[in-house]
Amino acid sequence: MSKIKFIEASGAEHVVEAKDGQSVMQAAMDNLVPGIVAECGGFANCATCHVYVDEAWGAKVPPPEPNEKDMIDCAFHVQPNSRLSCQITVTPALDGMVVRLPISQTGE
Amino acid sequence: MRENVVIVGAGQAGGELATGLRQRGFSGSITLVGDEDHPPYQRPPLSKGFLMGKIPQEGLYLKPHETYGRFDITLRLRTRVESIDRASKHAVLSDGSRLPYDKLALATGGHARRLSLPGIDVGRLENVFSLRSIADVESLRGAFVPGRRLVIIGGGYVGLEIAAVAAQLGLNVTLLEAAPRLLARVTGPEVSAFIEGVHRSHGVQFRLSAEVRGFSLDASQRQAVGVDISCQGVQERIDADLVLVGIGLVPNTGLASAAGLAVDNGIVVDEFACTADPSILAIGDCANQPSAYTGGRIRLESVPNAIEHARVAASTILGQREPSTATPWFWSEQYDLKLQMVGLSSGYERCITRGDPSSKAFSAFYLKGSRILAADVIGRPADFMAAKRLVTGRTPVEPERLADEGIPLAKVAA
C-alpha cells in the first residue's frame, strides 16, 4: 500500500491508500476521488484521467510511452508535468506522491 | 427525511450513478440492483483483452466490492427487478421483497440481438454464442481452441474484435456480414477496406453481402456444424465448430413498458434523463435521449455515454439541472491497432483522409460542408484529441488543409 494525495483544482485534498501494482487512476476510482472521469477504463484512449505529477515526484515516475505522450499533447489544460494517471503504476517508490487535477478533463 | 434512490441495473451506467451521487455528497440511501454475479464492470475488454486472457476478471471491475460498502452503497447482486409499482413507488424484486424509492433509475442496458432462423431454436444450440457479459465469455472460453473453425455472424465492432482475438489465438475464422462492406453503418468505405485488409492479413476470411439462411445441425440437433448462407445468389455452407452471433444490441425496455412508460428504440427520456414520471429516470444503453450533438433523439451504446448520462442523472437527483453536451465517441482495438472514433458520420458528404493507410496510421474525416461531423482515427492519438475538439466545437475547416500532413490539425480551422 502506498499513500497518494490527489488535489482537486479547487484545492480539495484526498489522500487514498493505493494498492501497489494498480494504476494511479484506479486508486482514484476505488476511492471516489472526484475530477477523474476515466472514460476508457485505463487504456490510454481518452485522456480523461489527466493529472499533474508534483515536481518532487516527477523523476520517480517512468516517462510516458509515445501513445500517452500523443494523447497528452492534445489534451486540455496541459502542463509540462501532465500525465495520464492510468499509465502510472503504483509502487512503494511512489508512497506519498502528490498529484494535482486539471480544472476539467473534457473542456476548456 | 432520507431519500431512497434505487438503481436498476449494475452495469457501467448504474455503477457510475451510484458512486457519482456519493462523490457529489448525496446522503440518502442508494441501492444498486443487478442480476449478474458481479459488481459493475467494464464491458469493452470482454471482446478484447479479457477474451484473450490478458486481463483477469477482477481487472474488469470498475471498483472493488469493498468500495461500495465503504461508501454506503447497497449492492443487491443476483437479483432482478421484476416490476415497478409506480403508485406506491416500490420496486418489486425477484426475491419477493419490495424496495421503496423516491427516485428510481433504470440502467438496464441491453441484450445481444438473437438470430432468428425459421425452424431452428438458436438459443438451444450448445456451440452458438453471443458476447455481452463475463458469463458469456466464460462459456465461450472452453470452445476457443486453436485450429477450431469459428464462424462469426456480424461485421460490426464486436464481431471484428472477436475475430482479431480468435485469429491471434489460432482459430480459423470466417466472418459473415450482411452488408457489402464491414462497419457499413458507422464508417466510410476507406476505413472498411482498411479494416478488412488488416483482418485478411491475419488469415480471417470474409463473406460480404452474405445472408444467413440456416444452420446445419449434427445428429443430436444440439450443435451447429455449418452455417448455410446465400452470398450474391450463390448458396454455400461454411463448416463450423462454433458460431458467434454479433448482430447488435436490443435495449432492455420491458420493465419500463410494463410500468406504462414510453418506449421507442429505448426508454424515452428528456434532456435531464427523466421519463414522463418525474420519479423515474433512465440512463445509458437503454435510454433514448435528446442529443445536443445531432439536434434529434439518440440512443447510444457506449461507455462514454453511460458515464455522461449517469452524470446528468446524478445532477437531476441532486436537484440541479445539467443536460448533456457531450459528443459521442467510441474506441476499438484489433490486433495491434488502436481505433478511436468521434462523432457520428451519418449524412456526411465527403471523406478526407490524412496519413497513409499502408502505414497503419491514418485518420478519416467525414465532412458536411466545411464542418467535420465525425472522424475515424487509427494509430494517431493526437489526431483523435484534435478531431474531438473540432467535432465538438463544430469548427468550420478548410478541407484542403485537412489532408495536408504538413499543417497541424489545430490549424485547419477556416
Coordinates of C-alpha atoms in Angstrom, one line a residue:
Chain A
M1 CA 0.0 0.0 0.0
S2 CA 1.2 3.5 -0.9
K3 CA -0.4 6.8 0.0
I4 CA -1.3 9.0 -2.9
K5 CA -2.6 12.6 -2.4
F6 CA -4.9 13.9 -5.1
I7 CA -5.5 17.7 -5.0
E8 CA -8.5 18.9 -7.0
A9 CA -8.4 22.2 -8.9
S10 CA -10.5 23.7 -6.1
G11 CA -7.8 22.8 -3.6
A12 CA -9.8 19.9 -2.0
E13 CA -7.4 17.1 -1.0
H14 CA -8.0 13.4 -1.0
V15 CA -5.4 11.1 0.5
V16 CA -6.0 7.5 -0.6
E17 CA -4.4 4.1 0.1
A18 CA -3.4 2.7 -3.3
K19 CA -2.5 -0.9 -3.9
D20 CA 0.9 -1.5 -5.4
G21 CA 0.5 -2.7 -8.9
Q22 CA -2.7 -0.8 -9.6
S23 CA -2.8 2.4 -11.6
V24 CA -3.0 5.8 -10.0
M25 CA -6.2 6.2 -12.0
Q26 CA -7.7 3.0 -10.5
A27 CA -6.7 4.2 -7.0
A28 CA -8.7 7.4 -7.6
M29 CA -11.7 5.3 -8.9
D30 CA -11.6 2.9 -5.9
N31 CA -11.8 5.9 -3.5
L32 CA -14.3 8.0 -5.4
V33 CA -11.9 10.9 -6.0
P34 CA -13.8 13.5 -8.0
G35 CA -12.3 15.1 -11.1
I36 CA -11.1 11.9 -12.8
V37 CA -13.5 10.6 -15.4
A38 CA -11.6 7.7 -16.8
E39 CA -13.9 7.1 -19.8
C40 CA -11.8 4.4 -21.5
G41 CA -11.2 2.4 -18.3
G42 CA -7.4 2.6 -18.4
F43 CA -6.3 2.0 -22.0
A44 CA -4.9 5.5 -22.8
N45 CA -7.7 6.1 -25.2
C46 CA -9.4 9.2 -23.8
A47 CA -7.2 11.5 -21.7
T48 CA -9.9 11.9 -19.1
C49 CA -7.7 10.8 -16.2
H50 CA -5.2 13.6 -16.7
V51 CA -3.1 14.6 -13.7
Y52 CA -0.1 16.9 -12.9
V53 CA 2.6 14.9 -11.1
D54 CA 4.1 17.1 -8.4
E55 CA 7.6 18.2 -9.3
A56 CA 9.2 16.4 -6.4
W57 CA 7.8 13.1 -7.8
G58 CA 8.4 13.6 -11.5
A59 CA 11.7 11.8 -11.6
K60 CA 10.4 8.8 -9.7
V61 CA 7.7 8.1 -12.4
P62 CA 8.8 6.3 -15.5
P63 CA 8.4 8.5 -18.6
P64 CA 5.3 8.2 -20.9
E65 CA 5.1 5.8 -23.8
P66 CA 4.7 7.6 -27.2
N67 CA 0.9 6.9 -27.3
E68 CA 0.4 8.5 -23.9
K69 CA 2.6 11.4 -25.0
D70 CA 0.5 12.0 -28.1
M71 CA -2.8 11.9 -26.1
I72 CA -1.5 14.4 -23.6
D73 CA -0.1 16.8 -26.2
C74 CA -3.6 17.5 -27.3
A75 CA -5.5 17.1 -24.0
F76 CA -7.0 20.1 -22.2
H77 CA -5.0 22.3 -19.7
V78 CA -1.7 20.6 -20.4
Q79 CA 1.4 21.4 -18.4
P80 CA 5.0 20.1 -18.6
N81 CA 4.2 17.7 -15.7
S82 CA 1.0 16.3 -17.3
R83 CA 0.4 12.6 -17.3
L84 CA -2.4 10.1 -17.8
S85 CA -2.9 8.5 -14.4
C86 CA -4.0 5.2 -15.9
Q87 CA -0.5 4.8 -17.2
I88 CA 1.3 5.3 -13.9
T89 CA 1.6 2.1 -11.8
V90 CA 1.7 2.5 -8.0
T91 CA 4.9 1.2 -6.5
P92 CA 6.4 1.6 -3.0
A93 CA 8.7 4.2 -4.5
L94 CA 5.6 6.4 -5.1
D95 CA 4.4 6.3 -1.4
G96 CA 3.4 9.8 -0.6
M97 CA 3.2 11.0 -4.2
V98 CA 1.1 14.2 -4.8
V99 CA -0.8 14.7 -8.0
R100 CA -3.0 17.7 -8.9
L101 CA -6.1 17.6 -11.1
P102 CA -6.9 19.9 -14.0
I103 CA -9.9 22.1 -13.8
S104 CA -11.7 19.9 -16.4
Q105 CA -10.9 16.7 -18.1
T106 CA -13.2 17.4 -21.0
G107 CA -13.2 21.0 -21.9
E108 CA -11.6 24.5 -21.6
Chain B
M1 CA -36.2 12.6 5.5
R2 CA -33.6 10.4 4.0
E3 CA -34.2 10.0 0.3
N4 CA -34.1 6.5 -1.3
V5 CA -32.5 6.0 -4.7
V6 CA -32.9 2.6 -6.3
I7 CA -30.8 1.9 -9.4
V8 CA -32.0 -0.9 -11.6
G9 CA -29.0 -2.5 -13.4
A10 CA -25.5 -2.7 -12.1
G11 CA -23.7 -2.0 -15.3
Q12 CA -21.4 0.9 -16.1
A13 CA -24.2 3.5 -16.1
G14 CA -25.8 2.2 -12.9
G15 CA -22.5 1.9 -11.1
E16 CA -21.4 5.4 -12.2
L17 CA -24.7 6.9 -11.0
A18 CA -24.3 5.2 -7.6
T19 CA -20.8 6.4 -7.0
G20 CA -21.3 9.7 -8.6
L21 CA -24.1 10.5 -6.2
R22 CA -21.9 9.8 -3.2
Q23 CA -19.0 11.7 -4.8
R24 CA -21.3 14.7 -5.0
G25 CA -22.5 14.5 -1.4
F26 CA -25.8 12.7 -1.8
S27 CA -26.6 11.5 1.7
G28 CA -29.7 9.4 1.1
S29 CA -29.8 5.6 0.7
I30 CA -28.5 4.1 -2.6
T31 CA -29.4 0.6 -3.7
L32 CA -27.9 -0.9 -6.8
V33 CA -29.7 -4.0 -8.1
G34 CA -28.0 -6.2 -10.6
D35 CA -28.9 -9.7 -11.9
E36 CA -25.3 -10.8 -12.6
D37 CA -22.8 -12.2 -10.0
H38 CA -20.5 -9.2 -10.4
P39 CA -20.3 -5.6 -9.2
P40 CA -20.3 -3.1 -12.1
Y41 CA -17.6 -4.0 -14.6
Q42 CA -16.2 -2.8 -17.9
R43 CA -17.6 -4.5 -21.0
P44 CA -15.3 -3.2 -23.7
P45 CA -12.4 -5.5 -22.7
L46 CA -14.8 -8.6 -22.9
S47 CA -14.2 -8.9 -26.6
K48 CA -10.6 -7.8 -26.4
G49 CA -8.1 -8.4 -23.5
F50 CA -10.5 -10.4 -21.3
L51 CA -11.3 -12.9 -24.1
M52 CA -7.6 -13.0 -25.0
G53 CA -6.9 -14.0 -21.4
K54 CA -4.7 -10.9 -20.7
I55 CA -7.0 -9.3 -18.1
P56 CA -8.2 -11.1 -15.0
Q57 CA -11.9 -10.9 -14.0
E58 CA -11.2 -8.6 -11.1
G59 CA -9.4 -6.4 -13.6
L60 CA -12.7 -5.7 -15.2
Y61 CA -14.4 -4.5 -12.0
L62 CA -14.8 -0.7 -12.1
K63 CA -14.4 -0.6 -8.3
P64 CA -13.7 -3.5 -5.9
H65 CA -16.6 -4.8 -3.9
E66 CA -15.5 -3.1 -0.7
T67 CA -15.7 0.4 -2.2
Y68 CA -19.5 0.1 -2.4
G69 CA -19.7 -0.9 1.3
R70 CA -17.2 1.8 2.3
F71 CA -19.4 4.5 0.7
D72 CA -22.7 3.1 2.0
I73 CA -24.0 1.8 -1.4
T74 CA -26.1 -1.3 -1.1
L75 CA -25.3 -3.8 -3.8
R76 CA -28.0 -6.4 -4.4
L77 CA -26.5 -8.7 -6.9
R78 CA -28.0 -11.9 -8.5
T79 CA -31.3 -10.0 -8.1
R80 CA -33.8 -8.9 -10.7
V81 CA -36.3 -6.1 -10.5
E82 CA -39.5 -7.8 -11.7
S83 CA -41.8 -4.9 -11.8
I84 CA -42.3 -1.3 -10.8
D85 CA -45.2 -0.3 -8.6
R86 CA -45.5 3.4 -9.6
A87 CA -48.5 4.1 -7.4
S88 CA -46.8 3.2 -4.2
K89 CA -43.2 3.8 -5.5
H90 CA -41.8 0.4 -4.9
A91 CA -39.5 -1.8 -7.0
V92 CA -40.6 -5.5 -6.7
L93 CA -37.6 -7.8 -6.6
S94 CA -37.1 -11.4 -7.7
D95 CA -36.6 -12.5 -4.1
G96 CA -40.1 -11.2 -3.4
S97 CA -39.0 -8.1 -1.4
R98 CA -40.2 -4.6 -2.2
L99 CA -37.8 -1.7 -2.2
P100 CA -39.3 1.8 -1.7
Y101 CA -37.9 4.6 -3.8
D102 CA -38.1 8.3 -4.1
K103 CA -36.1 8.2 -7.3
L104 CA -35.8 5.1 -9.5
A105 CA -33.1 5.0 -12.2
L106 CA -33.4 2.4 -15.0
A107 CA -29.9 1.4 -16.2
T108 CA -31.0 -1.8 -17.7
G109 CA -28.7 -1.9 -20.6
G110 CA -29.5 -4.3 -23.4
H111 CA -29.1 -7.9 -24.5
A112 CA -27.4 -9.3 -27.6
R113 CA -29.8 -9.4 -30.5
R114 CA -30.8 -13.0 -31.2
L115 CA -30.5 -14.6 -34.6
S116 CA -33.9 -15.7 -35.8
L117 CA -33.9 -18.6 -38.2
P118 CA -37.1 -20.4 -39.3
G119 CA -37.4 -23.9 -37.7
I120 CA -34.3 -23.5 -35.5
D121 CA -34.2 -22.6 -31.9
V122 CA -30.9 -20.9 -31.9
G123 CA -30.9 -20.4 -28.2
R124 CA -30.8 -24.2 -27.6
L125 CA -27.6 -24.8 -29.7
E126 CA -24.7 -25.5 -27.5
N127 CA -21.9 -24.2 -29.7
V128 CA -23.6 -20.9 -30.8
F129 CA -22.6 -18.0 -28.6
S130 CA -23.1 -14.3 -28.2
L131 CA -20.9 -12.0 -26.2
R132 CA -22.3 -9.4 -23.8
S133 CA -21.3 -10.5 -20.3
I134 CA -18.5 -12.1 -18.2
A135 CA -20.6 -15.2 -18.1
D136 CA -20.8 -15.3 -22.0
V137 CA -17.0 -15.2 -22.2
E138 CA -16.6 -17.9 -19.6
S139 CA -19.0 -20.2 -21.5
L140 CA -17.1 -19.4 -24.7
R141 CA -13.6 -19.9 -23.4
G142 CA -13.6 -23.7 -23.4
A143 CA -14.5 -23.7 -27.1
F144 CA -11.8 -21.2 -28.1
V145 CA -9.3 -23.9 -29.1
P146 CA -6.6 -23.3 -31.7
G147 CA -7.5 -25.0 -35.0
R148 CA -11.2 -24.8 -34.5
R149 CA -13.4 -23.3 -37.2
L150 CA -15.2 -20.2 -35.8
V151 CA -17.9 -18.6 -37.9
I152 CA -18.8 -15.0 -36.8
I153 CA -22.1 -13.6 -37.9
G154 CA -21.9 -9.8 -38.0
G155 CA -19.2 -7.5 -39.1
G156 CA -19.6 -4.7 -36.5
Y157 CA -17.0 -3.8 -33.9
V158 CA -17.8 -6.7 -31.6
G159 CA -17.6 -9.3 -34.4
L160 CA -14.3 -7.8 -35.6
E161 CA -12.8 -7.6 -32.2
I162 CA -13.6 -11.2 -31.6
A163 CA -12.3 -12.2 -35.0
A164 CA -9.0 -10.5 -34.1
V165 CA -8.7 -12.3 -30.8
A166 CA -9.6 -15.6 -32.4
A167 CA -7.2 -15.2 -35.3
Q168 CA -4.4 -14.4 -32.8
L169 CA -5.3 -17.5 -30.7
G170 CA -5.0 -19.7 -33.8
L171 CA -8.7 -20.4 -34.7
N172 CA -9.8 -20.5 -38.3
V173 CA -12.1 -17.6 -38.6
T174 CA -14.8 -16.8 -41.2
L175 CA -16.8 -13.7 -40.7
L176 CA -20.2 -13.2 -42.4
E177 CA -21.6 -9.7 -43.0
A178 CA -25.0 -8.9 -44.5
A179 CA -23.9 -5.5 -45.9
P180 CA -21.5 -5.2 -48.9
R181 CA -18.7 -3.9 -46.5
L182 CA -17.7 -4.1 -42.9
L183 CA -18.8 -1.5 -40.4
A184 CA -21.1 -0.1 -43.1
R185 CA -23.3 1.7 -40.7
V186 CA -20.6 3.6 -38.8
T187 CA -17.6 4.2 -41.1
G188 CA -16.9 5.1 -44.7
P189 CA -15.6 2.8 -47.4
E190 CA -11.9 3.8 -46.9
V191 CA -11.9 2.6 -43.3
S192 CA -14.0 -0.5 -44.1
A193 CA -11.5 -1.6 -46.8
F194 CA -8.5 -0.9 -44.5
I195 CA -10.0 -3.0 -41.6
E196 CA -10.9 -5.8 -44.0
G197 CA -7.3 -5.8 -45.3
V198 CA -5.8 -6.0 -41.8
H199 CA -8.0 -9.0 -40.9
R200 CA -7.3 -10.8 -44.1
S201 CA -3.5 -10.4 -43.5
H202 CA -4.2 -12.3 -40.2
G203 CA -6.0 -15.1 -42.1
V204 CA -9.6 -14.1 -41.4
Q205 CA -11.9 -14.9 -44.3
F206 CA -14.9 -12.9 -45.2
R207 CA -18.3 -13.4 -46.9
L208 CA -19.8 -10.0 -47.5
S209 CA -23.3 -9.4 -48.7
A210 CA -24.0 -12.7 -47.0
E211 CA -27.5 -13.7 -46.0
V212 CA -27.6 -16.4 -43.3
R213 CA -30.3 -18.9 -44.4
G214 CA -30.0 -21.6 -41.7
F215 CA -27.7 -23.9 -39.7
S216 CA -26.7 -27.4 -40.5
L217 CA -27.1 -29.4 -37.3
D218 CA -25.4 -32.6 -36.0
A219 CA -27.4 -35.8 -35.3
S220 CA -28.2 -34.7 -31.8
Q221 CA -29.7 -31.4 -33.1
R222 CA -27.8 -29.6 -30.3
Q223 CA -24.7 -28.5 -32.3
A224 CA -24.4 -26.4 -35.4
V225 CA -21.8 -27.9 -37.8
G226 CA -22.3 -25.4 -40.6
V227 CA -23.8 -22.1 -41.4
D228 CA -25.8 -22.0 -44.7
I229 CA -25.5 -18.8 -46.5
S230 CA -26.6 -17.2 -49.7
C231 CA -23.9 -14.9 -51.0
Q232 CA -24.8 -12.8 -54.0
G233 CA -27.0 -15.5 -55.3
V234 CA -24.6 -18.4 -54.6
Q235 CA -25.5 -20.9 -51.9
E236 CA -22.7 -22.0 -49.6
R237 CA -22.2 -23.9 -46.4
I238 CA -19.5 -22.7 -44.1
D239 CA -18.3 -25.5 -41.8
A240 CA -18.2 -24.5 -38.2
D241 CA -17.1 -25.9 -34.9
L242 CA -18.5 -22.9 -33.1
V243 CA -20.6 -19.9 -34.1
L244 CA -20.6 -16.4 -32.7
V245 CA -23.5 -14.1 -33.3
G246 CA -22.7 -10.4 -33.1
I247 CA -25.6 -8.6 -34.7
G248 CA -26.3 -5.8 -32.3
L249 CA -27.9 -5.0 -29.1
V250 CA -31.6 -4.8 -28.1
P251 CA -32.3 -2.3 -25.2
N252 CA -33.9 -3.8 -22.2
T253 CA -37.1 -1.8 -22.0
G254 CA -39.6 -4.5 -20.8
L255 CA -39.7 -3.2 -17.2
A256 CA -40.4 0.4 -18.4
S257 CA -43.1 -0.6 -20.9
A258 CA -44.8 -2.8 -18.3
A259 CA -44.8 0.2 -16.0
G260 CA -46.5 2.3 -18.7
L261 CA -43.5 4.4 -19.6
A262 CA -42.9 5.4 -23.2
V263 CA -40.5 3.2 -25.2
D264 CA -39.3 4.0 -28.7
N265 CA -35.9 2.4 -29.5
G266 CA -35.1 2.7 -25.8
I267 CA -36.8 4.3 -22.8
V268 CA -37.8 7.8 -23.8
V269 CA -36.3 10.4 -21.5
D270 CA -35.8 14.2 -21.6
E271 CA -32.5 16.1 -21.6
F272 CA -32.3 15.6 -17.8
A273 CA -32.6 11.8 -18.1
C274 CA -36.2 11.8 -16.8
T275 CA -39.1 9.8 -18.1
A276 CA -42.6 11.2 -18.1
D277 CA -42.8 10.0 -14.4
P278 CA -40.7 12.6 -12.5
S279 CA -39.6 9.9 -10.1
I280 CA -38.2 7.6 -12.7
L281 CA -35.1 8.2 -14.8
A282 CA -33.4 6.1 -17.5
I283 CA -29.7 6.2 -18.5
G284 CA -27.1 4.6 -20.7
D285 CA -27.6 2.0 -23.4
C286 CA -31.3 1.5 -22.6
A287 CA -32.3 5.2 -22.9
N288 CA -33.4 7.2 -25.9
Q289 CA -32.4 10.8 -25.2
P290 CA -32.4 14.2 -26.9
S291 CA -28.9 14.9 -28.3
A292 CA -27.2 18.3 -28.3
Y293 CA -24.9 16.8 -30.9
T294 CA -27.4 15.7 -33.5
G295 CA -30.3 18.0 -32.5
G296 CA -32.6 15.0 -32.6
R297 CA -33.1 11.9 -30.4
I298 CA -30.4 9.3 -30.0
R299 CA -29.7 6.0 -28.2
L300 CA -26.0 5.4 -27.7
E301 CA -24.3 2.2 -26.8
S302 CA -21.0 3.3 -25.4
V303 CA -19.1 3.7 -22.1
P304 CA -18.6 7.5 -22.5
N305 CA -22.4 7.9 -22.9
A306 CA -23.0 5.7 -19.9
I307 CA -20.7 7.9 -17.8
E308 CA -22.0 11.2 -19.1
H309 CA -25.7 10.1 -18.8
A310 CA -25.1 9.0 -15.2
R311 CA -23.6 12.4 -14.5
V312 CA -26.8 14.0 -15.9
A313 CA -29.0 11.8 -13.8
A314 CA -27.0 12.5 -10.7
S315 CA -27.4 16.2 -11.2
T316 CA -31.2 15.7 -11.7
I317 CA -31.5 13.7 -8.5
L318 CA -29.5 16.3 -6.6
G319 CA -31.9 19.0 -7.8
Q320 CA -29.6 20.6 -10.3
R321 CA -30.3 20.6 -14.0
E322 CA -27.3 19.9 -16.2
P323 CA -28.1 18.5 -19.6
S324 CA -25.5 16.6 -21.6
T325 CA -23.4 18.4 -24.1
A326 CA -21.1 15.5 -24.8
T327 CA -20.1 14.4 -28.3
P328 CA -20.4 10.7 -28.9
W329 CA -17.1 8.8 -29.1
F330 CA -16.0 5.2 -29.2
W331 CA -12.9 3.1 -29.4
S332 CA -11.9 -0.3 -30.6
E333 CA -8.7 -2.4 -30.5
Q334 CA -7.9 -5.1 -33.1
Y335 CA -4.5 -6.8 -33.3
D336 CA -2.0 -4.0 -32.5
L337 CA -4.3 -1.3 -33.9
K338 CA -6.0 1.3 -31.8
L339 CA -9.1 2.9 -33.4
Q340 CA -10.7 6.0 -32.0
M341 CA -13.9 7.4 -33.4
V342 CA -15.6 10.6 -32.6
G343 CA -18.9 12.0 -33.8
L344 CA -21.5 10.2 -36.0
S345 CA -20.8 10.2 -39.7
S346 CA -24.3 9.7 -41.0
G347 CA -25.2 12.3 -43.6
Y348 CA -21.6 13.1 -44.5
E349 CA -20.9 14.5 -48.0
R350 CA -17.2 13.7 -48.4
C351 CA -14.4 11.9 -46.6
I352 CA -10.9 13.3 -46.4
T353 CA -8.0 11.1 -45.2
R354 CA -4.8 12.3 -43.5
G355 CA -1.8 10.0 -43.3
D356 CA -1.2 6.7 -45.1
P357 CA -3.4 3.6 -44.6
S358 CA -0.5 1.4 -45.6
S359 CA 1.5 2.6 -42.6
K360 CA -1.5 1.6 -40.4
A361 CA -1.7 5.2 -39.1
F362 CA -4.3 7.4 -40.7
S363 CA -7.4 9.4 -40.0
A364 CA -10.6 9.7 -42.0
F365 CA -12.6 12.9 -41.5
Y366 CA -16.3 12.9 -42.5
L367 CA -17.4 16.3 -43.7
K368 CA -20.7 18.0 -44.4
G369 CA -19.8 21.4 -46.0
S370 CA -17.0 22.8 -44.1
R371 CA -17.9 21.0 -40.8
I372 CA -16.4 17.8 -39.6
L373 CA -19.2 15.5 -38.5
A374 CA -17.1 12.7 -37.4
A375 CA -13.6 11.2 -37.6
D376 CA -12.1 7.7 -37.5
V377 CA -8.6 7.7 -36.2
I378 CA -6.2 4.8 -36.5
G379 CA -2.9 4.9 -34.7
R380 CA -2.8 8.7 -34.5
P381 CA -3.9 9.5 -31.0
A382 CA -3.0 13.2 -31.3
D383 CA -5.4 13.4 -34.3
F384 CA -8.1 11.9 -32.2
M385 CA -7.8 14.5 -29.5
A386 CA -7.7 17.3 -32.1
A387 CA -10.7 15.8 -34.0
K388 CA -12.7 15.6 -30.8
R389 CA -12.3 19.4 -30.4
L390 CA -13.1 20.2 -34.0
V391 CA -16.2 17.9 -34.0
T392 CA -17.4 19.2 -30.6
G393 CA -16.8 22.8 -31.5
R394 CA -18.5 22.4 -34.9
T395 CA -15.5 24.3 -36.1
P396 CA -15.5 25.1 -39.9
V397 CA -12.4 23.8 -41.5
E398 CA -10.6 24.2 -44.9
P399 CA -10.9 20.7 -46.3
E400 CA -7.7 21.0 -48.4
R401 CA -5.7 21.7 -45.3
L402 CA -7.1 18.6 -43.5
A403 CA -5.4 16.3 -46.0
D404 CA -2.1 18.1 -45.7
E405 CA 0.0 16.5 -43.0
G406 CA 2.4 19.5 -43.0
I407 CA -0.3 21.5 -41.4
P408 CA -1.1 20.8 -37.7
L409 CA -4.7 19.8 -37.2
A410 CA -5.1 22.6 -34.7
K411 CA -4.5 25.0 -37.6
V412 CA -7.1 23.6 -40.1
A413 CA -9.9 25.9 -39.0
A414 CA -11.2 28.1 -41.7

